[in-house]
Amino acid sequence: MNRVPSSLIDELASDLAPVQPLRLWQGVALVAFAAVATVLLVELLDGLWHGAFTGQASPEFFITNGMLALLGAAASFAVVKMASPRVGNSHEGARWSALMLAILPVTALVMLGISGFFGTVTSDMYGVDCFLAGSAFGLVTAGALTLWLRRGAPVSLNAAGTYTGIAAGAIGSFTYGLACPVDHIGHLGIWHVAPVVLSAIIGRFAIPPLVRW
Amino acid sequence: MIADEAEMASMMAAAQKGDAGMYRALLAEVQLWLERYYRKRVAPAQLDDLVQEVMLAVHHKRATWDPSRAFYPWLAAIARYRWVDHLRKVYRSAEDELGDHDAPEDSEEEAVMARMSLERLFVHLPEKQVEVIELVKIEGLSIAEASAKTGQSESLVKVNIHRGLKKLSALVEKAE
């Protein structure tokens, strides 16, 4: 069998410089920083809904935003781990969290019925605004995770792209959700979940070319 | 014999700190390991190129190994990623035969190797997809030859290769 020339080994060894290993906590800190920055951005641009903290919000407000925050955390953690390749990496937490979020539109459908569901979709005057704003605010997280993946060595590019999109959509929708006083399931279960779906699709196709190595 | 997990992790940790001597020793071990890892799944004439490619990837991405984690699963993930990439790109020439060029098995490493082997990826694919990937992408048959040999239509051969490679790339990290 031919052998790789030892000149390559010599060359790589002579090029060696000390490196700081990529640490999981650094990635987690980066996402946390992006999420906090997004909340501040929402406060600056739209203003948070202070009624949420004075007992005016419905249970659906807390349940929806709590689920979005958890999904954002789980998907972000999966992406952060993907930057360090390893056989045996699984992303079950993020997968189950994403499935869990589907409870919201299903609940809206069950509560409102098919005609009521579609009626709410078409008549909700704030729906599209929340959908677009949630998606747009997710760009901060998407940027942070893309930078992290580019520093790393992701080996599952499509999954990395999809989970980056899910994390971005969930955190974007969560942060904008803190500014949205429309807190019934017909609005939250549709328009605050839709950014996650849109971002996942965009992430699946837009992120892999940016992080390929 | 190839160095064990603890030795490799120790050498890699030293390499991350800039110890060139340790790094040289590590790369020699990595080279041996890769040659064994790929031996049945890459044509001999392409083996060196692929091994070199992975060694360069190891060099450029050495910061992505976390010293608190095992070394071999990290190396195997990179090796699998580059292999799937290689299958997508490379078309083996007709004169390259897959011969019996296997290195002797090292029994101490067998369990670790088995968990992370390339065969592990193939068990997740339908037999028809594995068959045509092996024939066309590894043994170098044309689509028409693979079609004649397997009884699958030419378009089905193409579809099965496409779907198989897509699934392989999704399994790089997961399958163990």
mmCIF file of C-alpha atoms in Angstrom:
data_model
loop_
_atom_site.group_PDB
_atom_site.id
_atom_site.type_symbol
_atom_site.label_atom_id
_atom_site.label_comp_id
_atom_site.label_asym_id
_atom_site.label_seq_id
_atom_site.Cartn_x
_atom_site.Cartn_y
_atom_site.Cartn_z
ATOM 1 C CA MET A 1 0.000 0.000 0.000
ATOM 2 C CA ASN A 2 1.261 3.479 -0.823
ATOM 3 C CA ARG A 3 1.815 5.672 2.188
ATOM 4 C CA VAL A 4 1.025 9.304 2.687
ATOM 5 C CA PRO A 5 4.395 11.036 2.278
ATOM 6 C CA SER A 6 5.994 11.906 5.575
ATOM 7 C CA SER A 7 6.670 15.324 4.063
ATOM 8 C CA LEU A 8 2.988 16.063 4.644
ATOM 9 C CA ILE A 9 3.346 15.161 8.304
ATOM 10 C CA ASP A 10 6.490 17.307 8.528
ATOM 11 C CA GLU A 11 4.746 20.162 6.792
ATOM 12 C CA LEU A 12 1.708 20.017 9.081
ATOM 13 C CA ALA A 13 3.903 19.705 12.169
ATOM 14 C CA SER A 14 5.981 22.717 11.137
ATOM 15 C CA ASP A 15 2.764 24.688 10.601
ATOM 16 C CA LEU A 16 1.532 23.808 14.088
ATOM 17 C CA ALA A 17 0.539 26.656 16.355
ATOM 18 C CA PRO A 18 -1.211 26.426 19.718
ATOM 19 C CA VAL A 19 -5.004 26.600 19.474
ATOM 20 C CA GLN A 20 -7.747 27.201 21.997
ATOM 21 C CA PRO A 21 -10.102 24.216 21.913
ATOM 22 C CA LEU A 22 -13.682 25.031 21.043
ATOM 23 C CA ARG A 23 -15.606 24.735 24.312
ATOM 24 C CA LEU A 24 -19.283 23.997 24.611
ATOM 25 C CA TRP A 25 -19.809 26.760 27.164
ATOM 26 C CA GLN A 26 -18.432 29.357 24.747
ATOM 27 C CA GLY A 27 -21.097 28.441 22.212
ATOM 28 C CA VAL A 28 -23.806 28.452 24.852
ATOM 29 C CA ALA A 29 -22.618 31.877 26.055
ATOM 30 C CA LEU A 30 -22.675 33.203 22.488
ATOM 31 C CA VAL A 31 -26.303 32.120 21.998
ATOM 32 C CA ALA A 32 -27.304 33.488 25.402
ATOM 33 C CA PHE A 33 -25.682 36.803 24.488
ATOM 34 C CA ALA A 34 -27.531 36.828 21.147
ATOM 35 C CA ALA A 35 -30.845 36.119 22.898
ATOM 36 C CA VAL A 36 -30.332 38.892 25.464
ATOM 37 C CA ALA A 37 -29.275 41.293 22.689
ATOM 38 C CA THR A 38 -32.453 40.404 20.802
ATOM 39 C CA VAL A 39 -34.619 41.124 23.855
ATOM 40 C CA LEU A 40 -32.930 44.521 24.185
ATOM 41 C CA LEU A 41 -33.484 45.162 20.483
ATOM 42 C CA VAL A 42 -37.177 44.316 20.843
ATOM 43 C CA GLU A 43 -37.415 46.677 23.831
ATOM 44 C CA LEU A 44 -35.734 49.441 21.828
ATOM 45 C CA LEU A 45 -37.727 48.992 18.631
ATOM 46 C CA ASP A 46 -41.164 47.911 19.899
ATOM 47 C CA GLY A 47 -41.139 48.000 23.676
ATOM 48 C CA LEU A 48 -41.819 44.926 25.787
ATOM 49 C CA TRP A 49 -45.389 44.336 26.954
ATOM 50 C CA HIS A 50 -45.161 45.266 30.605
ATOM 51 C CA GLY A 51 -48.667 43.943 31.228
ATOM 52 C CA ALA A 52 -47.157 40.476 31.009
ATOM 53 C CA PHE A 53 -45.356 41.111 34.269
ATOM 54 C CA THR A 54 -48.288 42.707 36.104
ATOM 55 C CA GLY A 55 -50.694 39.800 35.935
ATOM 56 C CA GLN A 56 -52.542 40.826 32.779
ATOM 57 C CA ALA A 57 -51.275 38.026 30.546
ATOM 58 C CA SER A 58 -53.188 34.806 29.932
ATOM 59 C CA PRO A 59 -51.742 31.356 30.700
ATOM 60 C CA GLU A 60 -51.365 30.807 26.944
ATOM 61 C CA PHE A 61 -48.904 33.717 26.839
ATOM 62 C CA PHE A 62 -46.583 32.018 29.310
ATOM 63 C CA ILE A 63 -47.045 28.529 27.905
ATOM 64 C CA THR A 64 -46.353 29.614 24.317
ATOM 65 C CA ASN A 65 -43.366 31.773 25.117
ATOM 66 C CA GLY A 66 -42.018 29.184 27.537
ATOM 67 C CA MET A 67 -42.234 26.483 24.865
ATOM 68 C CA LEU A 68 -40.570 28.741 22.296
ATOM 69 C CA ALA A 69 -37.763 29.591 24.719
ATOM 70 C CA LEU A 70 -37.187 25.925 25.551
ATOM 71 C CA LEU A 71 -37.202 24.945 21.891
ATOM 72 C CA GLY A 72 -34.779 27.772 21.139
ATOM 73 C CA ALA A 73 -32.466 26.561 23.913
ATOM 74 C CA ALA A 74 -32.648 22.896 22.877
ATOM 75 C CA ALA A 75 -32.084 23.613 19.177
ATOM 76 C CA SER A 76 -29.266 26.065 19.929
ATOM 77 C CA PHE A 77 -27.565 23.523 22.169
ATOM 78 C CA ALA A 78 -27.805 20.933 19.394
ATOM 79 C CA VAL A 79 -26.194 23.344 16.922
ATOM 80 C CA VAL A 80 -23.445 24.314 19.362
ATOM 81 C CA LYS A 81 -22.626 20.619 19.821
ATOM 82 C CA MET A 82 -22.618 20.053 16.054
ATOM 83 C CA ALA A 83 -19.625 22.373 15.660
ATOM 84 C CA SER A 84 -17.508 19.694 17.372
ATOM 85 C CA PRO A 85 -17.864 16.541 15.285
ATOM 86 C CA ARG A 86 -18.400 13.267 17.050
ATOM 87 C CA VAL A 87 -19.859 9.898 16.119
ATOM 88 C CA GLY A 88 -22.719 9.455 18.534
ATOM 89 C CA ASN A 89 -23.968 13.064 18.525
ATOM 90 C CA SER A 90 -27.741 12.917 18.752
ATOM 91 C CA HIS A 91 -30.170 15.779 18.769
ATOM 92 C CA GLU A 92 -33.184 14.100 20.269
ATOM 93 C CA GLY A 93 -33.855 16.924 22.725
ATOM 94 C CA ALA A 94 -34.281 19.441 19.946
ATOM 95 C CA ARG A 95 -36.354 17.035 17.882
ATOM 96 C CA TRP A 96 -38.790 16.320 20.720
ATOM 97 C CA SER A 97 -38.995 20.000 21.649
ATOM 98 C CA ALA A 98 -39.908 20.839 18.059
ATOM 99 C CA LEU A 99 -42.624 18.207 18.105
ATOM 100 C CA MET A 100 -43.833 19.576 21.424
ATOM 101 C CA LEU A 101 -44.340 23.006 19.852
ATOM 102 C CA ALA A 102 -46.742 21.461 17.338
ATOM 103 C CA ILE A 103 -49.167 21.100 20.251
ATOM 104 C CA LEU A 104 -49.922 24.822 19.958
ATOM 105 C CA PRO A 105 -51.333 24.955 16.405
ATOM 106 C CA VAL A 106 -53.082 21.630 17.026
ATOM 107 C CA THR A 107 -54.689 23.106 20.147
ATOM 108 C CA ALA A 108 -55.750 26.157 18.140
ATOM 109 C CA LEU A 109 -57.269 23.877 15.522
ATOM 110 C CA VAL A 110 -59.137 21.806 18.111
ATOM 111 C CA MET A 111 -60.373 24.849 20.029
ATOM 112 C CA LEU A 112 -61.443 26.868 17.016
ATOM 113 C CA GLY A 113 -62.491 24.150 14.584
ATOM 114 C CA ILE A 114 -61.390 24.122 10.967
ATOM 115 C CA SER A 115 -63.464 27.101 9.850
ATOM 116 C CA GLY A 116 -62.611 29.107 12.984
ATOM 117 C CA PHE A 117 -58.916 28.276 12.532
ATOM 118 C CA PHE A 118 -58.808 29.560 8.980
ATOM 119 C CA GLY A 119 -61.051 32.471 9.903
ATOM 120 C CA THR A 120 -58.549 33.470 12.583
ATOM 121 C CA VAL A 121 -55.661 33.124 10.162
ATOM 122 C CA THR A 122 -57.268 35.452 7.646
ATOM 123 C CA SER A 123 -58.815 37.963 10.041
ATOM 124 C CA ASP A 124 -56.010 38.421 12.570
ATOM 125 C CA MET A 125 -54.852 41.968 11.841
ATOM 126 C CA TYR A 126 -51.670 41.590 13.915
ATOM 127 C CA GLY A 127 -50.800 38.071 12.748
ATOM 128 C CA VAL A 128 -48.591 38.868 9.795
ATOM 129 C CA ASP A 129 -46.751 41.545 11.786
ATOM 130 C CA CYS A 130 -45.896 39.045 14.516
ATOM 131 C CA PHE A 131 -44.892 36.448 11.958
ATOM 132 C CA LEU A 132 -42.540 38.812 10.128
ATOM 133 C CA ALA A 133 -41.137 40.426 13.267
ATOM 134 C CA GLY A 134 -40.532 37.064 14.986
ATOM 135 C CA SER A 135 -38.741 35.797 11.898
ATOM 136 C CA ALA A 136 -36.662 38.966 11.535
ATOM 137 C CA PHE A 137 -35.584 39.084 15.188
ATOM 138 C CA GLY A 138 -34.381 35.513 14.770
ATOM 139 C CA LEU A 139 -31.648 36.761 12.468
ATOM 140 C CA VAL A 140 -29.508 37.747 15.468
ATOM 141 C CA THR A 141 -29.467 34.144 16.731
ATOM 142 C CA ALA A 142 -29.045 32.785 13.213
ATOM 143 C CA GLY A 143 -25.985 34.992 12.729
ATOM 144 C CA ALA A 144 -24.431 33.923 16.036
ATOM 145 C CA LEU A 145 -24.970 30.209 15.361
ATOM 146 C CA THR A 146 -23.669 30.488 11.804
ATOM 147 C CA LEU A 147 -20.495 32.146 13.081
ATOM 148 C CA TRP A 148 -20.100 29.364 15.648
ATOM 149 C CA LEU A 149 -20.557 26.658 13.015
ATOM 150 C CA ARG A 150 -18.005 28.342 10.766
ATOM 151 C CA ARG A 151 -15.467 28.235 13.584
ATOM 152 C CA GLY A 152 -16.225 24.555 14.062
ATOM 153 C CA ALA A 153 -16.431 21.521 11.825
ATOM 154 C CA PRO A 154 -20.061 20.481 11.366
ATOM 155 C CA VAL A 155 -20.387 17.129 9.626
ATOM 156 C CA SER A 156 -24.208 17.053 9.341
ATOM 157 C CA LEU A 157 -24.733 20.174 7.303
ATOM 158 C CA ASN A 158 -28.430 19.807 6.538
ATOM 159 C CA ALA A 159 -29.281 19.068 10.148
ATOM 160 C CA ALA A 160 -27.067 21.950 11.287
ATOM 161 C CA GLY A 161 -28.914 24.289 8.908
ATOM 162 C CA THR A 162 -32.360 23.093 9.937
ATOM 163 C CA TYR A 163 -31.662 23.314 13.667
ATOM 164 C CA THR A 164 -30.056 26.724 13.243
ATOM 165 C CA GLY A 165 -33.277 27.843 11.561
ATOM 166 C CA ILE A 166 -35.425 26.309 14.296
ATOM 167 C CA ALA A 167 -33.338 27.940 17.024
ATOM 168 C CA ALA A 168 -33.419 31.305 15.271
ATOM 169 C CA GLY A 169 -37.168 31.169 14.641
ATOM 170 C CA ALA A 170 -37.940 30.033 18.187
ATOM 171 C CA ILE A 171 -35.756 32.637 19.901
ATOM 172 C CA GLY A 172 -36.887 35.383 17.508
ATOM 173 C CA SER A 173 -40.540 34.546 18.086
ATOM 174 C CA PHE A 174 -40.007 34.222 21.836
ATOM 175 C CA THR A 175 -38.341 37.620 22.124
ATOM 176 C CA TYR A 176 -40.912 39.361 19.961
ATOM 177 C CA GLY A 177 -43.597 37.480 21.867
ATOM 178 C CA LEU A 178 -42.554 39.440 24.954
ATOM 179 C CA ALA A 179 -43.747 42.578 23.147
ATOM 180 C CA CYS A 180 -47.017 41.147 21.849
ATOM 181 C CA PRO A 181 -50.142 41.682 23.991
ATOM 182 C CA VAL A 182 -52.365 39.465 21.823
ATOM 183 C CA ASP A 183 -52.364 36.416 24.043
ATOM 184 C CA HIS A 184 -55.088 34.021 22.879
ATOM 185 C CA ILE A 185 -54.330 30.619 21.417
ATOM 186 C CA GLY A 186 -55.751 31.487 17.992
ATOM 187 C CA HIS A 187 -53.033 34.108 17.586
ATOM 188 C CA LEU A 188 -50.140 32.536 19.498
ATOM 189 C CA GLY A 189 -50.642 28.991 18.209
ATOM 190 C CA ILE A 190 -50.518 30.131 14.602
ATOM 191 C CA TRP A 191 -48.573 33.333 14.120
ATOM 192 C CA HIS A 192 -45.981 32.824 16.837
ATOM 193 C CA VAL A 193 -45.215 29.264 15.721
ATOM 194 C CA ALA A 194 -45.040 30.086 12.012
ATOM 195 C CA PRO A 195 -41.616 31.855 12.289
ATOM 196 C CA VAL A 196 -40.112 28.585 13.517
ATOM 197 C CA VAL A 197 -41.397 26.721 10.457
ATOM 198 C CA LEU A 198 -40.288 29.421 8.035
ATOM 199 C CA SER A 199 -36.833 29.748 9.632
ATOM 200 C CA ALA A 200 -36.323 25.978 9.657
ATOM 201 C CA ILE A 201 -37.004 25.820 5.922
ATOM 202 C CA ILE A 202 -34.777 28.799 5.161
ATOM 203 C CA GLY A 203 -32.041 27.441 7.447
ATOM 204 C CA ARG A 204 -32.124 24.034 5.800
ATOM 205 C CA PHE A 205 -31.244 25.541 2.431
ATOM 206 C CA ALA A 206 -29.345 28.752 3.268
ATOM 207 C CA ILE A 207 -27.008 27.649 6.070
ATOM 208 C CA PRO A 208 -25.200 24.555 4.627
ATOM 209 C CA PRO A 209 -23.354 26.501 1.893
ATOM 210 C CA LEU A 210 -22.225 29.024 4.528
ATOM 211 C CA VAL A 211 -20.747 26.413 6.900
ATOM 212 C CA ARG A 212 -19.415 23.804 4.465
ATOM 213 C CA TRP A 213 -15.694 23.108 4.994
ATOM 214 C CA MET B 1 -0.465 -1.485 16.700
ATOM 215 C CA ILE B 2 -2.352 1.775 16.641
ATOM 216 C CA ALA B 3 -2.275 3.877 19.791
ATOM 217 C CA ASP B 4 -5.214 3.547 22.145
ATOM 218 C CA GLU B 5 -7.770 6.212 22.995
ATOM 219 C CA ALA B 6 -5.923 7.557 26.031
ATOM 220 C CA GLU B 7 -2.638 7.901 24.148
ATOM 221 C CA MET B 8 -4.281 9.611 21.198
ATOM 222 C CA ALA B 9 -6.185 12.007 23.466
ATOM 223 C CA SER B 10 -2.999 12.832 25.326
ATOM 224 C CA MET B 11 -1.059 13.454 22.094
ATOM 225 C CA MET B 12 -3.863 15.610 20.682
ATOM 226 C CA ALA B 13 -4.069 17.669 23.855
ATOM 227 C CA ALA B 14 -0.312 18.278 23.612
ATOM 228 C CA ALA B 15 -0.662 19.147 19.919
ATOM 229 C CA GLN B 16 -3.342 21.719 20.707
ATOM 230 C CA LYS B 17 -0.804 23.350 23.002
ATOM 231 C CA GLY B 18 1.749 23.460 20.166
ATOM 232 C CA ASP B 19 3.925 20.389 20.855
ATOM 233 C CA ALA B 20 5.195 19.583 17.331
ATOM 234 C CA GLY B 21 6.902 16.318 18.325
ATOM 235 C CA MET B 22 3.709 14.908 19.793
ATOM 236 C CA TYR B 23 1.796 16.180 16.810
ATOM 237 C CA ARG B 24 4.093 14.369 14.407
ATOM 238 C CA ALA B 25 3.584 11.140 16.354
ATOM 239 C CA LEU B 26 -0.164 11.726 16.439
ATOM 240 C CA LEU B 27 -0.378 12.291 12.685
ATOM 241 C CA ALA B 28 1.547 9.090 12.003
ATOM 242 C CA GLU B 29 -0.985 7.191 14.125
ATOM 243 C CA VAL B 30 -3.882 9.002 12.475
ATOM 244 C CA GLN B 31 -2.527 8.013 9.087
ATOM 245 C CA LEU B 32 -2.349 4.337 10.050
ATOM 246 C CA TRP B 33 -5.813 4.427 11.541
ATOM 247 C CA LEU B 34 -7.307 6.080 8.460
ATOM 248 C CA GLU B 35 -5.694 3.575 6.111
ATOM 249 C CA ARG B 36 -7.326 0.768 8.074
ATOM 250 C CA TYR B 37 -10.594 2.606 8.417
ATOM 251 C CA TYR B 38 -10.997 3.116 4.686
ATOM 252 C CA ARG B 39 -9.446 -0.084 3.453
ATOM 253 C CA LYS B 40 -12.590 -1.778 2.163
ATOM 254 C CA ARG B 41 -14.491 1.306 1.211
ATOM 255 C CA VAL B 42 -12.056 3.196 -0.968
ATOM 256 C CA ALA B 43 -10.202 2.075 -4.074
ATOM 257 C CA PRO B 44 -6.455 1.687 -3.374
ATOM 258 C CA ALA B 45 -5.482 4.334 -5.928
ATOM 259 C CA GLN B 46 -7.655 6.890 -4.150
ATOM 260 C CA LEU B 47 -6.801 5.925 -0.629
ATOM 261 C CA ASP B 48 -3.755 8.160 -0.268
ATOM 262 C CA ASP B 49 -5.593 11.226 -1.530
ATOM 263 C CA LEU B 50 -8.451 10.664 0.861
ATOM 264 C CA VAL B 51 -6.139 10.007 3.818
ATOM 265 C CA GLN B 52 -4.197 13.186 3.033
ATOM 266 C CA GLU B 53 -7.420 15.131 2.740
ATOM 267 C CA VAL B 54 -8.563 13.956 6.166
ATOM 268 C CA MET B 55 -5.164 14.685 7.698
ATOM 269 C CA LEU B 56 -5.364 18.238 6.370
ATOM 270 C CA ALA B 57 -8.881 18.518 7.799
ATOM 271 C CA VAL B 58 -7.622 17.248 11.156
ATOM 272 C CA HIS B 59 -4.903 19.905 11.039
ATOM 273 C CA HIS B 60 -7.186 22.796 10.126
ATOM 274 C CA LYS B 61 -9.968 21.767 12.494
ATOM 275 C CA ARG B 62 -7.845 20.586 15.427
ATOM 276 C CA ALA B 63 -9.377 23.224 17.682
ATOM 277 C CA THR B 64 -12.772 21.526 17.342
ATOM 278 C CA TRP B 65 -11.657 18.543 19.412
ATOM 279 C CA ASP B 66 -12.675 19.059 23.007
ATOM 280 C CA PRO B 67 -10.031 17.593 25.343
ATOM 281 C CA SER B 68 -12.789 16.473 27.694
ATOM 282 C CA ARG B 69 -14.199 14.171 24.973
ATOM 283 C CA ALA B 70 -12.876 11.012 23.330
ATOM 284 C CA PHE B 71 -10.537 11.417 20.350
ATOM 285 C CA TYR B 72 -11.529 8.537 18.056
ATOM 286 C CA PRO B 73 -15.231 9.433 17.724
ATOM 287 C CA TRP B 74 -14.083 12.925 16.693
ATOM 288 C CA LEU B 75 -11.676 11.541 14.107
ATOM 289 C CA ALA B 76 -14.254 9.017 12.843
ATOM 290 C CA ALA B 77 -16.863 11.735 12.314
ATOM 291 C CA ILE B 78 -14.403 13.732 10.193
ATOM 292 C CA ALA B 79 -13.367 10.575 8.326
ATOM 293 C CA ARG B 80 -16.985 9.678 7.567
ATOM 294 C CA TYR B 81 -17.788 13.234 6.449
ATOM 295 C CA ARG B 82 -14.880 13.297 4.028
ATOM 296 C CA TRP B 83 -15.684 9.790 2.784
ATOM 297 C CA VAL B 84 -19.281 10.673 1.892
ATOM 298 C CA ASP B 85 -17.956 13.799 0.194
ATOM 299 C CA HIS B 86 -15.463 11.637 -1.658
ATOM 300 C CA LEU B 87 -18.212 9.259 -2.855
ATOM 301 C CA ARG B 88 -20.113 12.206 -4.245
ATOM 302 C CA LYS B 89 -17.133 13.537 -6.165
ATOM 303 C CA VAL B 90 -14.956 10.683 -7.218
ATOM 304 C CA TYR B 91 -15.553 8.221 -9.961
ATOM 305 C CA ARG B 92 -13.150 5.378 -9.728
ATOM 306 C CA SER B 93 -11.297 4.423 -12.927
ATOM 307 C CA ALA B 94 -11.888 0.965 -14.366
ATOM 308 C CA GLU B 95 -8.407 -0.379 -13.744
ATOM 309 C CA ASP B 96 -8.596 0.134 -9.981
ATOM 310 C CA GLU B 97 -9.620 -3.144 -8.459
ATOM 311 C CA LEU B 98 -10.576 -3.613 -4.867
ATOM 312 C CA GLY B 99 -8.115 -6.268 -3.899
ATOM 313 C CA ASP B 100 -7.372 -8.074 -0.728
ATOM 314 C CA HIS B 101 -5.194 -5.333 0.681
ATOM 315 C CA ASP B 102 -6.543 -5.486 4.185
ATOM 316 C CA ALA B 103 -4.275 -4.770 7.068
ATOM 317 C CA PRO B 104 -4.413 -7.423 9.753
ATOM 318 C CA GLU B 105 -7.089 -6.801 12.359
ATOM 319 C CA ASP B 106 -5.937 -5.424 15.647
ATOM 320 C CA SER B 107 -8.219 -7.162 18.106
ATOM 321 C CA GLU B 108 -7.874 -4.536 20.844
ATOM 322 C CA GLU B 109 -9.216 -1.875 18.554
ATOM 323 C CA GLU B 110 -11.948 -3.982 16.999
ATOM 324 C CA ALA B 111 -14.738 -2.930 19.320
ATOM 325 C CA VAL B 112 -14.030 0.770 18.926
ATOM 326 C CA MET B 113 -13.574 0.458 15.182
ATOM 327 C CA ALA B 114 -16.770 -1.543 14.796
ATOM 328 C CA ARG B 115 -18.830 1.107 16.540
ATOM 329 C CA MET B 116 -17.620 3.837 14.244
ATOM 330 C CA SER B 117 -16.955 1.925 11.049
ATOM 331 C CA LEU B 118 -18.221 2.811 7.629
ATOM 332 C CA GLU B 119 -20.108 -0.489 7.539
ATOM 333 C CA ARG B 120 -22.197 0.926 10.372
ATOM 334 C CA LEU B 121 -23.498 3.553 7.973
ATOM 335 C CA PHE B 122 -24.458 1.043 5.326
ATOM 336 C CA VAL B 123 -26.644 -1.022 7.655
ATOM 337 C CA HIS B 124 -29.074 1.898 7.784
ATOM 338 C CA LEU B 125 -29.553 1.883 4.009
ATOM 339 C CA PRO B 126 -31.810 -0.417 1.994
ATOM 340 C CA GLU B 127 -29.857 -3.202 0.313
ATOM 341 C CA LYS B 128 -30.616 -1.911 -3.184
ATOM 342 C CA GLN B 129 -29.019 1.455 -2.365
ATOM 343 C CA VAL B 130 -25.926 -0.115 -0.805
ATOM 344 C CA GLU B 131 -25.539 -2.429 -3.785
ATOM 345 C CA VAL B 132 -25.480 0.324 -6.405
ATOM 346 C CA ILE B 133 -23.309 2.677 -4.332
ATOM 347 C CA GLU B 134 -20.749 -0.101 -3.964
ATOM 348 C CA LEU B 135 -20.868 -0.993 -7.644
ATOM 349 C CA VAL B 136 -20.794 2.508 -9.087
ATOM 350 C CA LYS B 137 -19.061 4.675 -6.490
ATOM 351 C CA ILE B 138 -16.562 2.203 -5.095
ATOM 352 C CA GLU B 139 -15.993 -0.479 -7.714
ATOM 353 C CA GLY B 140 -16.289 1.951 -10.602
ATOM 354 C CA LEU B 141 -18.934 0.323 -12.779
ATOM 355 C CA SER B 142 -20.950 2.520 -15.120
ATOM 356 C CA ILE B 143 -24.646 3.125 -14.472
ATOM 357 C CA ALA B 144 -25.486 0.770 -17.358
ATOM 358 C CA GLU B 145 -23.226 -1.973 -16.010
ATOM 359 C CA ALA B 146 -24.663 -1.634 -12.526
ATOM 360 C CA SER B 147 -28.144 -1.740 -14.001
ATOM 361 C CA ALA B 148 -27.369 -4.957 -15.885
ATOM 362 C CA LYS B 149 -25.749 -6.534 -12.852
ATOM 363 C CA THR B 150 -28.480 -5.687 -10.360
ATOM 364 C CA GLY B 151 -31.557 -5.836 -12.551
ATOM 365 C CA GLN B 152 -32.484 -2.295 -11.507
ATOM 366 C CA SER B 153 -33.336 0.112 -14.327
ATOM 367 C CA GLU B 154 -30.729 2.782 -15.067
ATOM 368 C CA SER B 155 -32.921 5.540 -13.681
ATOM 369 C CA LEU B 156 -33.529 3.494 -10.537
ATOM 370 C CA VAL B 157 -29.768 3.021 -10.124
ATOM 371 C CA LYS B 158 -29.316 6.808 -10.297
ATOM 372 C CA VAL B 159 -32.157 7.442 -7.866
ATOM 373 C CA ASN B 160 -30.868 4.826 -5.426
ATOM 374 C CA ILE B 161 -27.350 6.295 -5.514
ATOM 375 C CA HIS B 162 -28.695 9.794 -4.964
ATOM 376 C CA ARG B 163 -30.955 8.746 -2.096
ATOM 377 C CA GLY B 164 -28.316 6.515 -0.570
ATOM 378 C CA LEU B 165 -25.661 9.236 -0.524
ATOM 379 C CA LYS B 166 -28.144 11.689 0.898
ATOM 380 C CA LYS B 167 -28.968 9.295 3.700
ATOM 381 C CA LEU B 168 -25.299 8.522 4.329
ATOM 382 C CA SER B 169 -24.527 12.184 4.793
ATOM 383 C CA ALA B 170 -27.359 12.468 7.316
ATOM 384 C CA LEU B 171 -25.962 9.507 9.248
ATOM 385 C CA VAL B 172 -22.381 10.738 9.645
ATOM 386 C CA GLU B 173 -22.783 11.724 13.290
ATOM 387 C CA LYS B 174 -25.706 9.564 14.297
ATOM 388 C CA ALA B 175 -25.001 5.993 13.265
ATOM 389 C CA GLU B 176 -22.994 4.040 15.795
#
